[in-house]
Coordinates of C-alpha atoms and ligand atoms in Angstrom, one line a residue:
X1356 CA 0.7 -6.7 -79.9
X1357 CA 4.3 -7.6 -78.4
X1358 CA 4.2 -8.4 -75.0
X1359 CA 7.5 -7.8 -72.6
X1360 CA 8.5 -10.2 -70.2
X1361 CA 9.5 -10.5 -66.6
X1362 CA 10.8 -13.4 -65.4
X1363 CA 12.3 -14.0 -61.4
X1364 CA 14.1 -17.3 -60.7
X1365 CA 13.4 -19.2 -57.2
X1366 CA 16.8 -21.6 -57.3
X1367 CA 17.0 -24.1 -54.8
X1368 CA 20.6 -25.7 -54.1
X1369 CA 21.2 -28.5 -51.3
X1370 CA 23.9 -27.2 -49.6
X1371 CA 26.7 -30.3 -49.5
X1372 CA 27.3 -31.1 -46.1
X1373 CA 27.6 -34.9 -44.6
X1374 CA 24.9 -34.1 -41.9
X1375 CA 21.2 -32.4 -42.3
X1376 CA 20.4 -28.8 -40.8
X1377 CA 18.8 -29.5 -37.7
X1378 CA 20.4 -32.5 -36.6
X1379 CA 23.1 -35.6 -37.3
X1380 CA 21.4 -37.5 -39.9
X1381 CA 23.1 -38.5 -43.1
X1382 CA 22.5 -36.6 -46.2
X1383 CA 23.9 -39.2 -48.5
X1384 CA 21.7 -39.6 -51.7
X1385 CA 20.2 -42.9 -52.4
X1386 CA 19.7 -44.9 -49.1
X1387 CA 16.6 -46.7 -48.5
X1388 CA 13.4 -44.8 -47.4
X1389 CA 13.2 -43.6 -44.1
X1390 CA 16.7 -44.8 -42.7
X1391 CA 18.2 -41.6 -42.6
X1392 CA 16.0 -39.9 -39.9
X1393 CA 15.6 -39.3 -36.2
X1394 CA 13.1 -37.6 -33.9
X1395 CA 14.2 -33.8 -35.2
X1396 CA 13.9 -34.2 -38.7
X1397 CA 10.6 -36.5 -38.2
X1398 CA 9.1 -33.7 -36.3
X1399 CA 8.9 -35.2 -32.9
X1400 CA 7.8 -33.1 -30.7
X1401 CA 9.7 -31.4 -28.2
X1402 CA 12.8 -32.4 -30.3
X1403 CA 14.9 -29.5 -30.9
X1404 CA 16.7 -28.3 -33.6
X1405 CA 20.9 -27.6 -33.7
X1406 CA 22.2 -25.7 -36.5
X1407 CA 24.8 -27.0 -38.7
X1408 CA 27.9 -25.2 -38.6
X1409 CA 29.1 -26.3 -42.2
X1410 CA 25.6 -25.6 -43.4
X1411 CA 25.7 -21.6 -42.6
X1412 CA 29.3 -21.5 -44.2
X1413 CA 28.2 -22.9 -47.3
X1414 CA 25.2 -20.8 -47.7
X1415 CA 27.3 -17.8 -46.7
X1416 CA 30.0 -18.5 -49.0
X1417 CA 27.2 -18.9 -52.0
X1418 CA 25.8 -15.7 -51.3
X1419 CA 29.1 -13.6 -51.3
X1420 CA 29.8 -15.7 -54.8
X1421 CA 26.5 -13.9 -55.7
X1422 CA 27.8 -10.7 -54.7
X1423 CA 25.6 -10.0 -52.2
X1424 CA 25.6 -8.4 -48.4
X1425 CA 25.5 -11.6 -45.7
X1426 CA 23.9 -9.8 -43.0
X1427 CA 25.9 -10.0 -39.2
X1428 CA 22.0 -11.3 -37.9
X1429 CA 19.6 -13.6 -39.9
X1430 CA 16.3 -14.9 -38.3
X1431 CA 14.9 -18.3 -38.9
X1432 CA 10.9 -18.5 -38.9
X1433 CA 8.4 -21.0 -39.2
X1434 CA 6.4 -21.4 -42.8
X1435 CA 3.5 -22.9 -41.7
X1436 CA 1.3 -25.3 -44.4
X1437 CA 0.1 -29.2 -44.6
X1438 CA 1.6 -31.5 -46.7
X1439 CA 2.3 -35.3 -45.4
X1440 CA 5.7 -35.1 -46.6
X1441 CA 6.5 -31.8 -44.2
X1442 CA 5.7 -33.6 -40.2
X1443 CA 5.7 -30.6 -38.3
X1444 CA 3.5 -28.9 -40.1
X1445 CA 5.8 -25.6 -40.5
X1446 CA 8.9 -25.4 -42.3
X1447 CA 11.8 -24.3 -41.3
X1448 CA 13.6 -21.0 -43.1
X1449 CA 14.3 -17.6 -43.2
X1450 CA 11.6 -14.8 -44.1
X1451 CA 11.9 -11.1 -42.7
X1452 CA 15.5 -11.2 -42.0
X1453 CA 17.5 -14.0 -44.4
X1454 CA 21.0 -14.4 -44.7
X1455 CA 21.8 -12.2 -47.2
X1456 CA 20.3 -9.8 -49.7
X1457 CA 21.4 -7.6 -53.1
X1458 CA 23.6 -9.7 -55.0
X1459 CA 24.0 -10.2 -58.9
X1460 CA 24.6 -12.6 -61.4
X1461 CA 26.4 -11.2 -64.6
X1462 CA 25.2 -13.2 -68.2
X1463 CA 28.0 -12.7 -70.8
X1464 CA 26.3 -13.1 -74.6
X1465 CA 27.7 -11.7 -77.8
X1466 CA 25.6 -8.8 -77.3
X1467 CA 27.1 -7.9 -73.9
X1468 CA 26.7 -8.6 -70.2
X1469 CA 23.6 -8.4 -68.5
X1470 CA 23.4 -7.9 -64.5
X1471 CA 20.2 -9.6 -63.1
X1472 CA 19.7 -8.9 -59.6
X1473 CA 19.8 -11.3 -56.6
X1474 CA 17.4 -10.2 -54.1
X1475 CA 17.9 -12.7 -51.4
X1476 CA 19.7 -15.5 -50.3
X1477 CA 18.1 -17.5 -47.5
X1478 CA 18.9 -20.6 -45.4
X1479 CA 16.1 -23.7 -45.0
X1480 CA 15.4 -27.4 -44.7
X1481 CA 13.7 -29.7 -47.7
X1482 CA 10.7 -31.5 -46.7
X1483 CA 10.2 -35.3 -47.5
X1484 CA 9.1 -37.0 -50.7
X1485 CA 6.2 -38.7 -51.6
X1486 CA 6.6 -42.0 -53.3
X1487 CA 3.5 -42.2 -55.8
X1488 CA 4.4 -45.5 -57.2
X1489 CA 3.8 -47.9 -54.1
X1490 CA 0.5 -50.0 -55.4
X1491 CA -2.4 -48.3 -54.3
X1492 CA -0.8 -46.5 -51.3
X1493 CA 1.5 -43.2 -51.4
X1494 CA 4.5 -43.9 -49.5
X1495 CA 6.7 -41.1 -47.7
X1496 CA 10.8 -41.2 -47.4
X1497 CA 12.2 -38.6 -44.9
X1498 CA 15.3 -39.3 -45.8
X1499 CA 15.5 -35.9 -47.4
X1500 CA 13.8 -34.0 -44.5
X1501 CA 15.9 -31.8 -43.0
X1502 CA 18.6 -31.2 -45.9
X1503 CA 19.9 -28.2 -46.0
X1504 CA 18.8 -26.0 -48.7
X1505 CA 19.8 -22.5 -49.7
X1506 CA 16.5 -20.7 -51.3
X1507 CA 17.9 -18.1 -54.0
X1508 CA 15.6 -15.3 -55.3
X1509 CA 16.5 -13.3 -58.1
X1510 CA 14.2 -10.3 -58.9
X1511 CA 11.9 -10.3 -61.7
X1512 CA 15.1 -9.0 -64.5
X1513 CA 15.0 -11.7 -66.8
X1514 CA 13.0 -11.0 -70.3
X1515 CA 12.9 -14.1 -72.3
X1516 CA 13.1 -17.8 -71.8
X1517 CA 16.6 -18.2 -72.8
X1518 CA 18.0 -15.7 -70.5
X1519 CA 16.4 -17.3 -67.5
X1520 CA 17.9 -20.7 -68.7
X1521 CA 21.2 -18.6 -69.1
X1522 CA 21.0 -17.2 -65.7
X1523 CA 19.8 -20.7 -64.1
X1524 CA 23.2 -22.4 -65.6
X1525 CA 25.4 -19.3 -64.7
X1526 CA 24.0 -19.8 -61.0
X1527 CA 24.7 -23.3 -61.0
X1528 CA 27.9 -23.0 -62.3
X1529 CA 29.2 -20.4 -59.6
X1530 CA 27.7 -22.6 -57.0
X1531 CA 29.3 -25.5 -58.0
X1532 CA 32.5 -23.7 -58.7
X1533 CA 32.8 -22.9 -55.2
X1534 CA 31.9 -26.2 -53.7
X1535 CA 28.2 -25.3 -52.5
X1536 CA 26.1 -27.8 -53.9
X1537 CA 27.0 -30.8 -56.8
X1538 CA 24.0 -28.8 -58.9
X1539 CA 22.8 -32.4 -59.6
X1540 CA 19.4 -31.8 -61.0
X1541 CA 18.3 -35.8 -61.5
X1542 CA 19.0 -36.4 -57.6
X1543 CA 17.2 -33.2 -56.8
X1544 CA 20.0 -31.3 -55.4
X1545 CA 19.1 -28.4 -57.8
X1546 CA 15.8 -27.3 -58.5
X1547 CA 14.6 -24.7 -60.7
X1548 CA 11.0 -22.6 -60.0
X1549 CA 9.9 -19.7 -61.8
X1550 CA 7.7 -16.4 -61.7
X1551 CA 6.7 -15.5 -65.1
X1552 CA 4.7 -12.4 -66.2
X1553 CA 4.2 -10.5 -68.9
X1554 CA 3.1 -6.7 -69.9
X1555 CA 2.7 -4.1 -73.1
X1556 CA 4.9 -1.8 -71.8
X1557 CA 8.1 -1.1 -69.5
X1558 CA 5.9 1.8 -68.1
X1559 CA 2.9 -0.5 -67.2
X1560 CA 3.0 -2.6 -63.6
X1561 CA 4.3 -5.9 -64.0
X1562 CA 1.6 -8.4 -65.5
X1563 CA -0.2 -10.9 -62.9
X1564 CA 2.0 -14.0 -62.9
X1565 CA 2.3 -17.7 -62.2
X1566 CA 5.1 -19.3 -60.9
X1567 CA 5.9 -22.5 -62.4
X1568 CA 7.6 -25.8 -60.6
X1569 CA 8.8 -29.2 -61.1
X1570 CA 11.4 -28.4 -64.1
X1571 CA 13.0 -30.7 -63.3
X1572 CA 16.0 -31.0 -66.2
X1573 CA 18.5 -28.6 -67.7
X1574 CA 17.0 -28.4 -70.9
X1575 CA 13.6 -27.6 -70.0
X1576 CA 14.1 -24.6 -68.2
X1577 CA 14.0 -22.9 -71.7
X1578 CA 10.9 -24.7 -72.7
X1579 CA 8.5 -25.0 -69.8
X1580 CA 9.2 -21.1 -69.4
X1581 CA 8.2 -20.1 -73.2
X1582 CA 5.7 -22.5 -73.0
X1583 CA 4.4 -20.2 -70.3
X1584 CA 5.4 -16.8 -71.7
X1585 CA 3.4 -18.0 -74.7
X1586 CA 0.6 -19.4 -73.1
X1587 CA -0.3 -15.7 -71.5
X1588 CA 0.4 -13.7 -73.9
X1589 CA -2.6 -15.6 -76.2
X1590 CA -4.7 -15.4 -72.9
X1591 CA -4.0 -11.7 -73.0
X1592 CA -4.3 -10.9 -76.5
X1593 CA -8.0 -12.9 -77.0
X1594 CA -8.7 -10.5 -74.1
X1595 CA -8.7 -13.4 -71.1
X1596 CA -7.2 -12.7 -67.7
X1597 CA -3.8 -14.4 -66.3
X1598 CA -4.8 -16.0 -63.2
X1599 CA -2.1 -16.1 -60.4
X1600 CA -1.1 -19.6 -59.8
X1601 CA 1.2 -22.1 -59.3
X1602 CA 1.7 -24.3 -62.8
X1603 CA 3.6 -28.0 -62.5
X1604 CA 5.6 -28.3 -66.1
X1605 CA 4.1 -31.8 -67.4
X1606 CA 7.8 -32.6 -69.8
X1607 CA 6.1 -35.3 -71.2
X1608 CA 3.3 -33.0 -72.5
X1609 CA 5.3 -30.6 -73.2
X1610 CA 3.5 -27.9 -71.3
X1611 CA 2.9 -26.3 -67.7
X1612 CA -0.8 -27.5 -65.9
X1613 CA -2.5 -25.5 -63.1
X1614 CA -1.6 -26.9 -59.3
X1615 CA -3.3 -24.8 -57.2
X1616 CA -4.1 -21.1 -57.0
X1617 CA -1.1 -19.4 -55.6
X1618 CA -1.0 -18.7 -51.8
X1619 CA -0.4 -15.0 -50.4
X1620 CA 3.0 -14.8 -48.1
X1621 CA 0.2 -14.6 -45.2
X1622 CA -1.0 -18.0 -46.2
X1623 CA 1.8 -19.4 -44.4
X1624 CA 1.8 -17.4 -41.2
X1625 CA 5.1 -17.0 -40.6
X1626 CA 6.7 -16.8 -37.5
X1627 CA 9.8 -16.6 -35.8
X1628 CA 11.2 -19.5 -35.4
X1629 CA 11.5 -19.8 -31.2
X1630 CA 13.9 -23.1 -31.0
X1631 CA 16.6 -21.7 -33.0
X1632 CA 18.6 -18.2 -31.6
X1633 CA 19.2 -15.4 -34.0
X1634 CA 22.3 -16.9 -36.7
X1635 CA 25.3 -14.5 -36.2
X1636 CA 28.2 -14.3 -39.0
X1637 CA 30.5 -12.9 -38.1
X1638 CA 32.8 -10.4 -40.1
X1639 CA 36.0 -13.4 -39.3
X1640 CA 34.1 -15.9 -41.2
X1641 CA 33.3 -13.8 -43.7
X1642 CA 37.0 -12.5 -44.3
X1643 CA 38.2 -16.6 -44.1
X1644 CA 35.4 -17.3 -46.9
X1645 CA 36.5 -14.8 -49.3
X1646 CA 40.4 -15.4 -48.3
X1647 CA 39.7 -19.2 -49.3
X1648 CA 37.5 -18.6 -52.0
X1649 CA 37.9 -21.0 -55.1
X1650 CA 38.9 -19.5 -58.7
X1651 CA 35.7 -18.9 -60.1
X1652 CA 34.7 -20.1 -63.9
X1653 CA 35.9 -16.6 -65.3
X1654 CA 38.9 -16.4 -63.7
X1655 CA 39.7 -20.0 -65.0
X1656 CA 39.2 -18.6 -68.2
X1657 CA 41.6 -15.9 -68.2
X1658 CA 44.1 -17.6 -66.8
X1659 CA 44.1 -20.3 -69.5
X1660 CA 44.3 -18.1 -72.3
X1661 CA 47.0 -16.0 -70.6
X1662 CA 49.0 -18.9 -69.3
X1663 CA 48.9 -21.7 -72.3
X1664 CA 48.3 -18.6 -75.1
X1665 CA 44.7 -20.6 -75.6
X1666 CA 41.7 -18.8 -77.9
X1667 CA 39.2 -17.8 -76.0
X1668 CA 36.8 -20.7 -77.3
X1669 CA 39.2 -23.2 -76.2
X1670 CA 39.3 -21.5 -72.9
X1671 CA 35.5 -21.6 -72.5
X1672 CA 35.1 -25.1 -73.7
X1673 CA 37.8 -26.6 -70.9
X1674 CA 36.5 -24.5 -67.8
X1675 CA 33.1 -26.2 -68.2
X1676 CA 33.7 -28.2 -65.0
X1677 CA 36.5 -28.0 -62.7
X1678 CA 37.3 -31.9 -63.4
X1679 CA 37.9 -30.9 -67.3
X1680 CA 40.2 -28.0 -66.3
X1681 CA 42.3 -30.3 -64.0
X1682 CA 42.6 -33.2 -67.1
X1683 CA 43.6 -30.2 -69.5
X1684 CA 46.2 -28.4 -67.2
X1685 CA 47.8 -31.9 -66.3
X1686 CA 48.0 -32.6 -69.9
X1687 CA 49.1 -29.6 -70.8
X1688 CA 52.0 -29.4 -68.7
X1689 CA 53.1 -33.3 -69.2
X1690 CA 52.9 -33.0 -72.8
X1691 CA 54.3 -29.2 -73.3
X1692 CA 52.0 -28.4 -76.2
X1693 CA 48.7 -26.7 -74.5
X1694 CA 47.3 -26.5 -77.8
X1695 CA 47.6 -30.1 -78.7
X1696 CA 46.1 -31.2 -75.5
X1697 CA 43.1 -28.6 -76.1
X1698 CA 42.7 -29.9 -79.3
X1699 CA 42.9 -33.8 -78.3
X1700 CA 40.4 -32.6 -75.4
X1701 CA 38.0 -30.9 -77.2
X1702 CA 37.8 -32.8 -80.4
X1703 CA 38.7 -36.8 -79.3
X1704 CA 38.1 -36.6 -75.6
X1705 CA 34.7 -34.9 -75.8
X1706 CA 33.4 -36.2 -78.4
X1707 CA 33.9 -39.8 -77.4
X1708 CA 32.8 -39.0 -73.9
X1709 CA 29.5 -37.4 -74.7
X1710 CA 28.9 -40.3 -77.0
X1711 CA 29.0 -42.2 -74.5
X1712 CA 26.8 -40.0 -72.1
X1713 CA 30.1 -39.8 -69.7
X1714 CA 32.3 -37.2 -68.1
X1715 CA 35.4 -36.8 -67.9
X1716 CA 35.8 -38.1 -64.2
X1717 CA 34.8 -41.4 -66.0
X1718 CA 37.7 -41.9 -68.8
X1719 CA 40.1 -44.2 -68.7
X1720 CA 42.6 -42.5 -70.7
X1721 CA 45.0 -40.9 -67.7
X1722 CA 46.6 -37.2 -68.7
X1723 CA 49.6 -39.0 -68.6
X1724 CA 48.4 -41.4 -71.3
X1725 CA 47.1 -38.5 -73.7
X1726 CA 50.3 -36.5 -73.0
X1727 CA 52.4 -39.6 -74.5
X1728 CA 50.1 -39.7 -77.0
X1729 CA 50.7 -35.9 -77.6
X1730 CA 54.4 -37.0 -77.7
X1731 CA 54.6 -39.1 -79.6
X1732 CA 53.0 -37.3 -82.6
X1733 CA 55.6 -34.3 -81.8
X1734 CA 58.2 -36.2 -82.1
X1735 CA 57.6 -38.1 -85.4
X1736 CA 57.3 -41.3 -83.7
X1737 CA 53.4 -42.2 -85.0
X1738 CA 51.7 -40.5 -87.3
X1739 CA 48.5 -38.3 -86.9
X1740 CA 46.0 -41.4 -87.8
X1741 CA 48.4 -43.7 -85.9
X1742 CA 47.7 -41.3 -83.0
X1743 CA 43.9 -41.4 -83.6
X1744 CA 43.8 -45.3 -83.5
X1745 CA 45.6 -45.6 -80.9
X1746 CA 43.5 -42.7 -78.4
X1747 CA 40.3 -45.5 -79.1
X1748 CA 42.3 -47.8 -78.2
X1749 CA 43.3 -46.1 -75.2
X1750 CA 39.1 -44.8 -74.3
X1751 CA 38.6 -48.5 -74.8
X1752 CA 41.2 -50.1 -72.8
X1753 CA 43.6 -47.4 -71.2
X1754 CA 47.0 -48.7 -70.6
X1755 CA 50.1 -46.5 -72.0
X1756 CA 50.6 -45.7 -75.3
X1757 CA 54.5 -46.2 -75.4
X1758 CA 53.6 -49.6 -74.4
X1759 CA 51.2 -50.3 -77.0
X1760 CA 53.6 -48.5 -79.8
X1761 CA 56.4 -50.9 -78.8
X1762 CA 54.3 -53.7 -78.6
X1763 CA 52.7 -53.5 -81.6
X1764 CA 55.3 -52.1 -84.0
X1765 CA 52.8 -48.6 -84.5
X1766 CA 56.0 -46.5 -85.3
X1767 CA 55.9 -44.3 -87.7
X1768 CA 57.1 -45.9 -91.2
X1769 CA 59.6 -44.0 -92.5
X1770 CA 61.7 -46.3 -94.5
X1771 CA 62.2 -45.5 -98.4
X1772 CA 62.0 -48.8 -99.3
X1773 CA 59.2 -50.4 -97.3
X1774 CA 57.2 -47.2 -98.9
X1775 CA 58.4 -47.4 -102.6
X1776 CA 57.5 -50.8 -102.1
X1777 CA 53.9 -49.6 -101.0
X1778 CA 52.9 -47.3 -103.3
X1779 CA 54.1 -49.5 -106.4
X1780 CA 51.6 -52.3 -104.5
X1781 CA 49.0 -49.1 -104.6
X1782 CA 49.7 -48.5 -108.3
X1783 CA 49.5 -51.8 -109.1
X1784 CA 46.2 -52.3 -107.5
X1785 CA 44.5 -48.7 -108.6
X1786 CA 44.7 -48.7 -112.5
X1787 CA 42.0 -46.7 -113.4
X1788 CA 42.9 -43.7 -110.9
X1789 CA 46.3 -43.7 -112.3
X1790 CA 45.1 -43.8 -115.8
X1791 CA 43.0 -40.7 -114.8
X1792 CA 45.5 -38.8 -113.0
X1793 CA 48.4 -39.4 -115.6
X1794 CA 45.6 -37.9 -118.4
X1795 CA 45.5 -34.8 -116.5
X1796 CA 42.8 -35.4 -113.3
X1797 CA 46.0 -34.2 -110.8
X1798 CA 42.9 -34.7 -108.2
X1799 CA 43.5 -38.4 -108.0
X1800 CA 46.9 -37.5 -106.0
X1801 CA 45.0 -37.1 -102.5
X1802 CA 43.3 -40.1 -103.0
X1803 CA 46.2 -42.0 -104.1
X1804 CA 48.1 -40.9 -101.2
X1805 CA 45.1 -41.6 -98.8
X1806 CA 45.1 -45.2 -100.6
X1807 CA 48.9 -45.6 -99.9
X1808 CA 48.8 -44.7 -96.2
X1809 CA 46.0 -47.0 -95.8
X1810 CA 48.2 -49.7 -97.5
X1811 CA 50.2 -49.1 -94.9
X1812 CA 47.6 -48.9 -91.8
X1813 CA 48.5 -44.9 -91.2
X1814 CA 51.7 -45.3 -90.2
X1815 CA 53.6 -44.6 -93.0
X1816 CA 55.4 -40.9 -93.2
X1817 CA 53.1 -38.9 -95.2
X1818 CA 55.6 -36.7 -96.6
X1819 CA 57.7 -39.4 -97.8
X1820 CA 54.1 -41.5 -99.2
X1821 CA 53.6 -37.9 -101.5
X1822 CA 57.5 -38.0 -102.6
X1823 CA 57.5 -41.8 -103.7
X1824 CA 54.0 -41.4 -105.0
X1825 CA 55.5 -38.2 -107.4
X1826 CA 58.3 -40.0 -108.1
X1827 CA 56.5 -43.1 -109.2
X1828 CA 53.9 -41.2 -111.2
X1829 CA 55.9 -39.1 -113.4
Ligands
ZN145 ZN1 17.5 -36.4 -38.3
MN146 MN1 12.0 -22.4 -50.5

């Protein structure tokens, strides 16, 4: 039987802002355990929480990004459960009244876009983390207690594992785009949680589901989640109940383990929060978020392609981050062929970078350096393999290509005689081909040419290597 199903995404983004929610502790990642805390966000008590100002803006400016309604009043409550990392016993976030509600994220795919709905946006701080690997103790840092999160619910929209991973990326993107969060999953500033169900019909109720944590990594969003769809789908069809739970994804296994039976929403008795007044935004915020609002990734896109005349796979390609739409606009404009420099970007620049496992923020060739480069080639001054040499170079070392050209005598050889000379030396040295190609083989020119221009180390004019070569042959 084919199962349908429904998946809902719980997306939590930390929020960047220098200071925690609740109080003036650092939220800078990596610090040693426990030096980043004070009495608030170790749950003294009697220590009293201050909201941070940066913190609501942020979370407000994610949710309008999202398209939803950022309510004038928000509540915070108190989510009450044990865990050593969470001191007070209670979290801190938002429950009958978040911050915002009825938003949607749009997934472009050959087939067409896709709306998934956002049902809520809310405001809360992360608990602790427990440190497994200390001996035989379990260690607690604090450090992160008190960071503020955003908590982003969509409602249960998505139907397959690949959409979900689609929606988590186009989430992250957006956020990012607008300066929210870094979306740096290996630090744990995004995290990933889903509610998967499934069910024979669109008519039927939605099936019993689990929600499944701890994905902890890009790519196995797609895979923890099919794992699940596929997991109850053979409990269904041998006739076996879905039990609602809460699954960890095990990546080294490859599949999703039972935690714990899933709590009800009155598990946590929730309750308004009393140390913390109602939050108020107020429609002046709101207009100054939107009025300051950062071009978002497909707005990037269409102004490439309408400014520098790019294809719309170029375009996509070079809004992947903000950083790689910078280095193509500066090289772009320095060098005056948009083309070139999306070309050089997405063939030489990528490819070298993602060999390497960096980004672009990490190269050393400048935009000046590969608009020289870019130059250079336009104007006849190297040749295209000259070029290529001379960009590894350039990843390598950096430094300026005019430099290097000058330096090194890298000009473009365009001399009559210094080429004649070369391809008789080719001739000389390649009998057999030229046997071949003078009994009819006219193949053997592109290789005699390639020999030729290796002669002498890709710089020599190409046209002018074909002319002699011709000339010489016949
Ligand atoms: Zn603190
Ligand atoms: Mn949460």
């Amino acid at each position: 039987m084919l199962y349908l199903t429904n998946i809902g995404l719980e997306v939590h983004a930390q929020l960047q802002t220098a200071s925690k929610i609740f109080c003036s502790c650092s939220t800078a990642f990596g610090a040693p355990p426990n030096t980043q805390v004070c009495e608030v966000c170790l749950g003294y008590p009697g220590a009293l929480p201050v909201l941070n100002r940066t913190a609501v803006e942020l979370a407000a400016r994610a949710a309008l990004v999202l398209g939803c309604t950022v309510h004038p009043v928000s509540l915070f409550a108190r989510k009450h459960y044990f865990y050593p990392d969470l001191p007070k016993g209670y979290q801190i976030t938002q429950h009958a009244q978040p911050l915002a509600t009825d938003g949607t994220v749009t997934l472009t795919s050959p087939q067409g876009g896709r709306q998934i709905r956002v049902a809520r946006v809310h405001m809360e701080e992360d608990a602790g983390k427990s440190l497994h690997d200390e001996g035989p103790f379990t260690g607690i840092d604090f450090n992160r207690s008190g960071v503020p999160l955003i908590e982003i619910v969509t409602a249960p929209d998505i139907d397959s594992a690949e959409a979900a991973a689609a929606c988590f990326s186009r989430i992250r993107d957006l956020l990012v785009a607008v300066g929210v969060t870094d979306g740096n999953m290996e630090q744990g500033s995004l995290r990933c949680d889903a509610n998967v169900s499934v069910r024979l019909s669109r008519d039927a109720p939605l099936g019993v589901k689990t929600e499944t944590k701890n994905i902890n990594s890009f790519r196995y969003v797609q895979r923890a989640l099919q794992f699940e769809i596929d997991r109850q789908v053979d409990l269904l069809s041998s006739g076996r109940p879905v039990e609602q739970e809460t699954r960890l994804w095990d990546s080294a296994a490859g599949r999703t383990v039972s935690m714990r039976g899933k709590e009800e929403a009155h598990d946590y008795r929730y309750l308004p929060e009393p140390d913390l007044q109602p939050l108020h935004v107020s429609a002046a915020l709101l207009d100054g978020l939107r009025r300051t609002m950062p071009e978002l990734p497909d707005e990037t896109r269409a102004r490439l392609i309408a400014a520098y005349g790019l294809p719309p796979y170029d375009a996509g390609v070079l809004t992947q981050s903000h950083a790689l739409t910078r280095y193509f606009e500066a090289v772009a404009s320095s060098s005056g062929n948009p083309k070139a420099a999306s070309n050089w970007i997405m063939v030489e620049v990528l490819g070298r970078l993602n060999a390497a496992g960096d980004d672009i923020t990490m190269i050393r060739v400048t935009p000046e350096a590969l608009a020289s480069l870019i130059r250079l080639v336009d104007s006849g001054t190297i040749t295209g393999p000259t070029a290529k040499q001379l960009f590894e170079r350039l990843f390598v070392e950096g430094g300026s290509p005019e430099a290097i050209v000058a330096a090194e005598g890298l000009g473009r050889v365009g001399d009559d005689v210094a080429i004649a000379a070369l391809v008789q030396e080719t001739l000389a040295a390649n009998a057999k081909p030229v046997e071949q190609y003078r009994a009819g083989k006219k193949q053997t020119f592109g290789f005699l040419v390639g020999q030729v221009m290796k002669a002498s180390g890709g710089k020599a004019d190409p046209e002018k290597v074909a002319m002699h070569l011709r000339r010489a042959l016949e």
